Amino acid sequence: MKRFDHAIAVVTGAGSGIGEQTAKKLAGEGAKVVLVGRTESKLKKVADQINEGLSEPAAVVFQADVTQEDQVDKLARYLSEEYGGLHVLINNAGTSGKSSVLDMEASEWDRIQDTNLKSVFLVSKSLSRLMMDEGREENRAIVNVASLSGHKAGAQIPHYSSSKAAVINFTKALALEFSKSGIRVNSVSPGFAETPLTAEGLQNKRFEQAIQEHTALGRVGKPEEVANVICFAASKEASYMTGSDLLVDGGWMIK
Ligand code: NAI
């Protein structure tokens, strides 16, 4: 028996990085995974890798921009018609940018808040109804991907760090609201992981070295290492954990 046998799971931003690795791990452990994102070709590539050699596909693709309420509601209708319910939701889609407060356009502030925070609200609101239809004894969990930056301000990312701090607190509010329905809600806060989001910065060797020096474990993380913790929080092994934030930062915060 695998950890996610019979589970229906949704991963947003599943076309690359942490979302891709999380989707692969969930599928590898028995889940049927719906890969959600804006770029169909990226999602399809991940789905093909997951489904290769399987008699029945474990991954399907659903194209949606998670900042758009109508597209999120369309996803909920699709899930209801195809599967009739949902067990695991990973709110992973996110983006970043660089600016001081004084130089930032309001539209840039909105772009980051919409992608990182509003999307978590929209997707959780729309899809959680499907999770409530499942039996109380079934494992049902939401995991929101926050950030180390939600705990600690970073230079030139005031919009990013405030959006992620809000995700951590929204997670706690949602955990409280959903506790009566038996849906657990937790967040995972990665430190620096090697993904398309950080690729440009990490090309700068001095920046990479500074991160390595500041990280207790002395290296940048791998997206798989974050995915492992996301899957733990989503699994019934974490059955007594809700409203928590799990730091996966290689010891950045202790140094
Ligand atoms: P990534 O850029 O590879 O993944 C983000 C995914 O979200 C992309 O596939 C992107 O297309 C998708 N996405 C963005 N906006 C979307 C929208 N409106 N609708 C649907 N999909 C959308 O980067 P990574 O690193 O895998 O990021 C995943 C999460 O981890 C993000 O929430 C990020 O903020 C968080 N994180 C990443 C860290 C890192 O060092 N890589 C550190 C801390 C947090």
Tab-separated table of C-alpha atoms and ligand atoms in Angstrom:
chain	number	residue	atom	x	y	z
A	1	MET	CA	0.000	0.000	0.000
A	2	LYS	CA	1.482	3.345	-1.053
A	3	ARG	CA	0.979	6.563	0.953
A	4	PHE	CA	-1.314	8.211	-1.621
A	5	ASP	CA	-3.126	5.184	-3.080
A	6	HIS	CA	-6.666	6.201	-4.194
A	7	ALA	CA	-5.975	9.897	-3.518
A	8	ILE	CA	-6.879	12.618	-5.996
A	9	ALA	CA	-4.349	15.462	-5.812
A	10	VAL	CA	-3.982	18.904	-7.384
A	11	VAL	CA	-0.619	20.657	-7.700
A	12	THR	CA	-0.573	24.257	-8.933
A	13	GLY	CA	2.498	25.488	-10.780
A	14	ALA	CA	3.327	21.851	-11.588
A	15	GLY	CA	5.219	22.581	-14.804
A	16	SER	CA	8.600	23.214	-13.166
A	17	GLY	CA	10.691	23.275	-10.006
A	18	ILE	CA	9.167	22.338	-6.662
A	19	GLY	CA	5.681	21.778	-8.124
A	20	GLU	CA	7.037	19.388	-10.768
A	21	GLN	CA	8.930	17.352	-8.171
A	22	THR	CA	5.936	17.300	-5.820
A	23	ALA	CA	3.629	16.075	-8.596
A	24	LYS	CA	6.118	13.333	-9.523
A	25	LYS	CA	6.436	12.183	-5.924
A	26	LEU	CA	2.680	12.168	-5.296
A	27	ALA	CA	2.120	10.151	-8.479
A	28	GLY	CA	4.978	7.798	-7.624
A	29	GLU	CA	3.291	7.137	-4.295
A	30	GLY	CA	-0.066	6.231	-5.793
A	31	ALA	CA	-1.978	9.496	-6.296
A	32	LYS	CA	-3.861	10.564	-9.379
A	33	VAL	CA	-2.411	14.049	-9.917
A	34	VAL	CA	-3.954	16.984	-11.756
A	35	LEU	CA	-1.158	19.263	-12.949
A	36	VAL	CA	-2.325	22.881	-13.019
A	37	GLY	CA	-0.543	25.817	-14.620
A	38	ARG	CA	-0.658	28.389	-17.400
A	39	THR	CA	1.663	26.767	-19.949
A	40	GLU	CA	0.197	23.552	-21.348
A	41	SER	CA	3.421	22.411	-23.044
A	42	LYS	CA	5.380	22.498	-19.761
A	43	LEU	CA	2.654	20.596	-17.909
A	44	LYS	CA	2.340	18.038	-20.698
A	45	LYS	CA	6.070	17.324	-20.588
A	46	VAL	CA	5.865	16.586	-16.848
A	47	ALA	CA	2.700	14.483	-17.314
A	48	ASP	CA	4.361	12.444	-20.082
A	49	GLN	CA	7.334	11.717	-17.823
A	50	ILE	CA	5.010	10.612	-15.005
A	51	ASN	CA	2.808	8.478	-17.263
A	52	GLU	CA	5.594	6.789	-19.208
A	53	GLY	CA	5.192	3.007	-18.990
A	54	LEU	CA	1.975	3.137	-16.911
A	55	SER	CA	-1.071	1.211	-18.159
A	56	GLU	CA	-3.355	3.900	-16.707
A	57	PRO	CA	-2.152	7.526	-16.599
A	58	ALA	CA	-1.385	8.905	-13.119
A	59	ALA	CA	-1.130	12.525	-14.272
A	60	VAL	CA	-3.513	14.746	-16.217
A	61	VAL	CA	-3.084	18.362	-17.284
A	62	PHE	CA	-5.443	21.257	-16.596
A	63	GLN	CA	-4.471	24.647	-17.973
A	64	ALA	CA	-5.425	27.541	-15.689
A	65	ASP	CA	-4.147	30.840	-14.386
A	66	VAL	CA	-4.696	30.542	-10.643
A	67	THR	CA	-5.078	34.307	-10.215
A	68	GLN	CA	-8.306	34.196	-12.269
A	69	GLU	CA	-11.427	33.208	-10.330
A	70	ASP	CA	-13.362	31.986	-13.396
A	71	GLN	CA	-10.506	29.669	-14.411
A	72	VAL	CA	-10.188	28.316	-10.863
A	73	ASP	CA	-13.941	27.656	-10.712
A	74	LYS	CA	-13.670	25.851	-14.066
A	75	LEU	CA	-10.984	23.640	-12.505
A	76	ALA	CA	-13.333	22.861	-9.578
A	77	ARG	CA	-16.122	21.868	-12.006
A	78	TYR	CA	-13.708	19.648	-13.956
A	79	LEU	CA	-12.583	17.894	-10.754
A	80	SER	CA	-16.161	17.416	-9.627
A	81	GLU	CA	-17.239	15.892	-12.938
A	82	GLU	CA	-14.145	13.717	-13.456
A	83	TYR	CA	-13.411	12.559	-9.905
A	84	GLY	CA	-16.267	13.683	-7.655
A	85	GLY	CA	-13.900	14.813	-4.903
A	86	LEU	CA	-10.405	15.847	-3.880
A	87	HIS	CA	-7.994	14.701	-1.144
A	88	VAL	CA	-4.797	16.699	-1.534
A	89	LEU	CA	-4.286	20.290	-2.669
A	90	ILE	CA	-0.797	21.761	-3.078
A	91	ASN	CA	-0.896	25.543	-3.588
A	92	ASN	CA	2.582	25.901	-5.032
A	93	ALA	CA	2.314	28.410	-7.915
A	94	GLY	CA	4.293	31.542	-7.194
A	95	THR	CA	6.569	34.167	-8.611
A	96	SER	CA	9.064	36.798	-7.541
A	97	GLY	CA	10.537	40.107	-8.630
A	98	LYS	CA	13.131	42.618	-7.500
A	99	SER	CA	12.451	46.171	-6.439
A	100	SER	CA	12.766	48.587	-3.565
A	101	VAL	CA	9.532	49.984	-2.134
A	102	LEU	CA	10.301	53.447	-3.524
A	103	ASP	CA	10.875	52.201	-7.081
A	104	MET	CA	7.938	49.801	-7.210
A	105	GLU	CA	4.902	50.404	-9.418
A	106	ALA	CA	1.582	49.490	-7.791
A	107	SER	CA	0.972	47.048	-10.672
A	108	GLU	CA	4.118	45.114	-9.702
A	109	TRP	CA	2.947	44.965	-6.084
A	110	ASP	CA	-0.411	43.588	-7.310
A	111	ARG	CA	1.219	41.028	-9.622
A	112	ILE	CA	3.135	39.477	-6.735
A	113	GLN	CA	0.243	39.584	-4.247
A	114	ASP	CA	-2.172	38.120	-6.809
A	115	THR	CA	0.119	35.262	-7.812
A	116	ASN	CA	1.438	34.344	-4.371
A	117	LEU	CA	-1.447	35.164	-2.047
A	118	LYS	CA	-4.767	35.786	-3.800
A	119	SER	CA	-4.339	32.540	-5.776
A	120	VAL	CA	-4.039	30.560	-2.518
A	121	PHE	CA	-7.315	32.117	-1.329
A	122	LEU	CA	-9.116	31.537	-4.651
A	123	VAL	CA	-7.985	27.930	-5.130
A	124	SER	CA	-8.526	26.956	-1.480
A	125	LYS	CA	-12.007	28.486	-1.458
A	126	SER	CA	-13.131	26.870	-4.698
A	127	LEU	CA	-11.537	23.426	-4.358
A	128	SER	CA	-11.999	22.822	-0.623
A	129	ARG	CA	-15.730	22.217	-1.197
A	130	LEU	CA	-14.745	19.043	-3.058
A	131	MET	CA	-12.567	17.961	-0.132
A	132	MET	CA	-15.449	18.312	2.328
A	133	ASP	CA	-17.504	15.790	0.340
A	134	GLU	CA	-14.997	13.046	1.184
A	135	GLY	CA	-15.552	10.835	4.255
A	136	ARG	CA	-14.277	12.247	7.574
A	137	GLU	CA	-11.900	9.310	8.038
A	138	GLU	CA	-10.156	10.017	4.691
A	139	ASN	CA	-6.853	11.933	4.809
A	140	ARG	CA	-7.506	15.373	3.327
A	141	ALA	CA	-4.848	18.060	3.360
A	142	ILE	CA	-3.891	21.403	1.888
A	143	VAL	CA	-0.242	22.417	1.735
A	144	ASN	CA	0.615	26.002	0.839
A	145	VAL	CA	4.135	26.763	-0.353
A	146	ALA	CA	5.313	29.869	1.506
A	147	SER	CA	8.973	30.859	1.897
A	148	LEU	CA	11.836	31.563	4.248
A	149	SER	CA	11.204	35.142	3.106
A	150	GLY	CA	7.833	34.975	4.849
A	151	HIS	CA	9.748	34.739	8.126
A	152	LYS	CA	12.520	37.189	7.379
A	153	ALA	CA	12.632	40.299	5.197
A	154	GLY	CA	14.962	40.136	2.201
A	155	ALA	CA	16.568	43.024	0.310
A	156	GLN	CA	14.684	44.135	-2.816
A	157	ILE	CA	11.780	41.745	-2.280
A	158	PRO	CA	9.358	43.621	0.025
A	159	HIS	CA	6.361	42.532	-2.076
A	160	TYR	CA	7.489	38.898	-2.171
A	161	SER	CA	8.290	38.620	1.535
A	162	SER	CA	5.047	40.262	2.601
A	163	SER	CA	3.008	37.980	0.314
A	164	LYS	CA	4.692	34.903	1.780
A	165	ALA	CA	4.258	36.095	5.393
A	166	ALA	CA	0.570	36.454	4.566
A	167	VAL	CA	0.468	32.906	3.138
A	168	ILE	CA	1.837	31.577	6.447
A	169	ASN	CA	-0.840	33.409	8.432
A	170	PHE	CA	-3.641	32.634	5.947
A	171	THR	CA	-2.671	28.959	6.349
A	172	LYS	CA	-3.287	29.197	10.096
A	173	ALA	CA	-6.632	30.946	9.601
A	174	LEU	CA	-7.736	28.309	7.084
A	175	ALA	CA	-6.543	25.482	9.351
A	176	LEU	CA	-8.766	26.835	12.109
A	177	GLU	CA	-11.764	27.289	9.816
A	178	PHE	CA	-11.418	23.805	8.279
A	179	SER	CA	-10.563	21.938	11.496
A	180	LYS	CA	-14.232	20.948	12.023
A	181	SER	CA	-14.298	19.394	8.529
A	182	GLY	CA	-11.145	17.381	9.228
A	183	ILE	CA	-9.120	19.073	6.493
A	184	ARG	CA	-5.585	19.792	7.671
A	185	VAL	CA	-3.871	22.926	6.349
A	186	ASN	CA	-0.127	23.527	6.678
A	187	SER	CA	2.548	25.537	4.911
A	188	VAL	CA	6.075	24.660	3.850
A	189	SER	CA	8.692	27.410	3.710
A	190	PRO	CA	11.649	26.600	1.472
A	191	GLY	CA	14.962	28.383	1.728
A	192	PHE	CA	17.027	28.592	-1.491
A	193	ALA	CA	16.255	25.731	-3.868
A	194	GLU	CA	17.612	25.340	-7.379
A	195	THR	CA	14.631	25.960	-9.685
A	196	PRO	CA	13.786	28.215	-12.660
A	197	LEU	CA	12.733	30.868	-10.102
A	198	THR	CA	16.247	31.127	-8.656
A	199	ALA	CA	18.238	30.111	-11.773
A	200	GLU	CA	19.159	33.640	-12.836
A	201	GLY	CA	20.353	34.664	-9.382
A	202	LEU	CA	22.315	31.457	-8.904
A	203	GLN	CA	24.162	32.037	-12.190
A	204	ASN	CA	25.958	34.798	-10.312
A	205	LYS	CA	28.713	32.823	-8.582
A	206	ARG	CA	29.216	35.450	-5.861
A	207	PHE	CA	25.517	35.300	-5.000
A	208	GLU	CA	25.579	31.491	-4.922
A	209	GLN	CA	28.636	31.529	-2.685
A	210	ALA	CA	26.994	34.018	-0.309
A	211	ILE	CA	23.978	31.716	-0.008
A	212	GLN	CA	26.163	28.680	0.627
A	213	GLU	CA	28.066	30.545	3.333
A	214	HIS	CA	24.876	31.689	5.015
A	215	THR	CA	23.260	28.241	4.969
A	216	ALA	CA	24.171	25.947	7.885
A	217	LEU	CA	24.264	22.900	5.586
A	218	GLY	CA	26.562	24.829	3.223
A	219	ARG	CA	24.639	24.327	-0.017
A	220	VAL	CA	21.585	25.314	-2.051
A	221	GLY	CA	18.649	22.894	-1.770
A	222	LYS	CA	17.156	20.648	-4.433
A	223	PRO	CA	13.465	20.928	-5.356
A	224	GLU	CA	13.069	17.213	-4.495
A	225	GLU	CA	14.140	17.980	-0.916
A	226	VAL	CA	11.295	20.475	-0.591
A	227	ALA	CA	8.844	18.116	-2.327
A	228	ASN	CA	9.626	15.401	0.257
A	229	VAL	CA	8.459	17.678	3.089
A	230	ILE	CA	5.394	18.885	1.163
A	231	CYS	CA	4.361	15.247	0.637
A	232	PHE	CA	4.908	14.462	4.314
A	233	ALA	CA	2.618	17.359	5.325
A	234	ALA	CA	0.038	16.138	2.787
A	235	SER	CA	0.147	12.525	3.969
A	236	LYS	CA	-1.621	10.853	6.870
A	237	GLU	CA	1.743	10.563	8.629
A	238	ALA	CA	1.099	14.217	9.535
A	239	SER	CA	-2.416	13.433	10.788
A	240	TYR	CA	-2.027	15.492	14.004
A	241	MET	CA	-0.459	18.518	12.335
A	242	THR	CA	-2.484	21.508	11.208
A	243	GLY	CA	-1.803	25.256	11.111
A	244	SER	CA	1.964	24.621	11.132
A	245	ASP	CA	4.742	25.993	8.979
A	246	LEU	CA	7.663	23.717	8.129
A	247	LEU	CA	10.953	25.427	7.281
A	248	VAL	CA	13.068	23.575	4.708
A	249	ASP	CA	15.980	25.998	4.567
A	250	GLY	CA	19.155	23.974	5.159
A	251	GLY	CA	19.496	25.818	8.467
A	252	TRP	CA	19.455	29.384	7.101
A	253	MET	CA	17.399	30.665	10.032
A	254	ILE	CA	19.719	29.242	12.703
A	255	LYS	CA	22.865	30.838	11.323
B	1	NAI	P1	9.144	27.846	-10.555
B	1	NAI	O1	9.152	29.158	-11.252
B	1	NAI	O2	9.850	26.706	-11.180
B	1	NAI	O3	7.652	27.377	-10.235
B	1	NAI	C1	6.549	28.206	-10.110
B	1	NAI	C2	5.482	27.700	-11.052
B	1	NAI	O4	4.279	28.444	-10.836
B	1	NAI	C3	5.875	27.906	-12.526
B	1	NAI	O5	5.713	26.682	-13.226
B	1	NAI	C4	4.921	28.969	-13.003
B	1	NAI	O6	4.599	28.868	-14.361
B	1	NAI	C5	3.707	28.722	-12.097
B	1	NAI	N1	2.835	29.891	-12.001
B	1	NAI	C6	3.209	31.170	-11.763
B	1	NAI	N2	2.138	31.985	-11.809
B	1	NAI	C7	1.071	31.209	-12.096
B	1	NAI	C8	-0.309	31.464	-12.294
B	1	NAI	N3	-0.796	32.698	-12.209
B	1	NAI	N4	-1.127	30.429	-12.571
B	1	NAI	C9	-0.643	29.173	-12.655
B	1	NAI	N5	0.662	28.862	-12.486
B	1	NAI	C10	1.509	29.867	-12.214
B	1	NAI	O7	9.754	28.140	-9.123
B	1	NAI	P2	9.792	27.265	-7.774
B	1	NAI	O8	11.010	27.670	-7.093
B	1	NAI	O9	9.554	25.843	-8.050
B	1	NAI	O10	8.563	27.888	-6.977
B	1	NAI	C11	7.529	27.118	-6.401
B	1	NAI	C12	7.062	27.803	-5.128
B	1	NAI	O11	8.117	27.773	-4.160
B	1	NAI	C13	6.701	29.285	-5.325
B	1	NAI	O12	5.532	29.572	-4.569
B	1	NAI	C14	7.909	30.008	-4.740
B	1	NAI	O13	7.603	31.294	-4.270
B	1	NAI	C15	8.276	29.052	-3.608
B	1	NAI	N6	9.650	29.206	-3.119
B	1	NAI	C16	10.716	28.871	-3.904
B	1	NAI	C17	12.011	29.024	-3.422
B	1	NAI	C18	13.214	28.630	-4.211
B	1	NAI	O14	14.332	28.892	-3.741
B	1	NAI	N7	13.085	28.047	-5.369
B	1	NAI	C19	12.251	29.564	-2.079
B	1	NAI	C20	11.064	29.880	-1.344
B	1	NAI	C21	9.813	29.702	-1.848
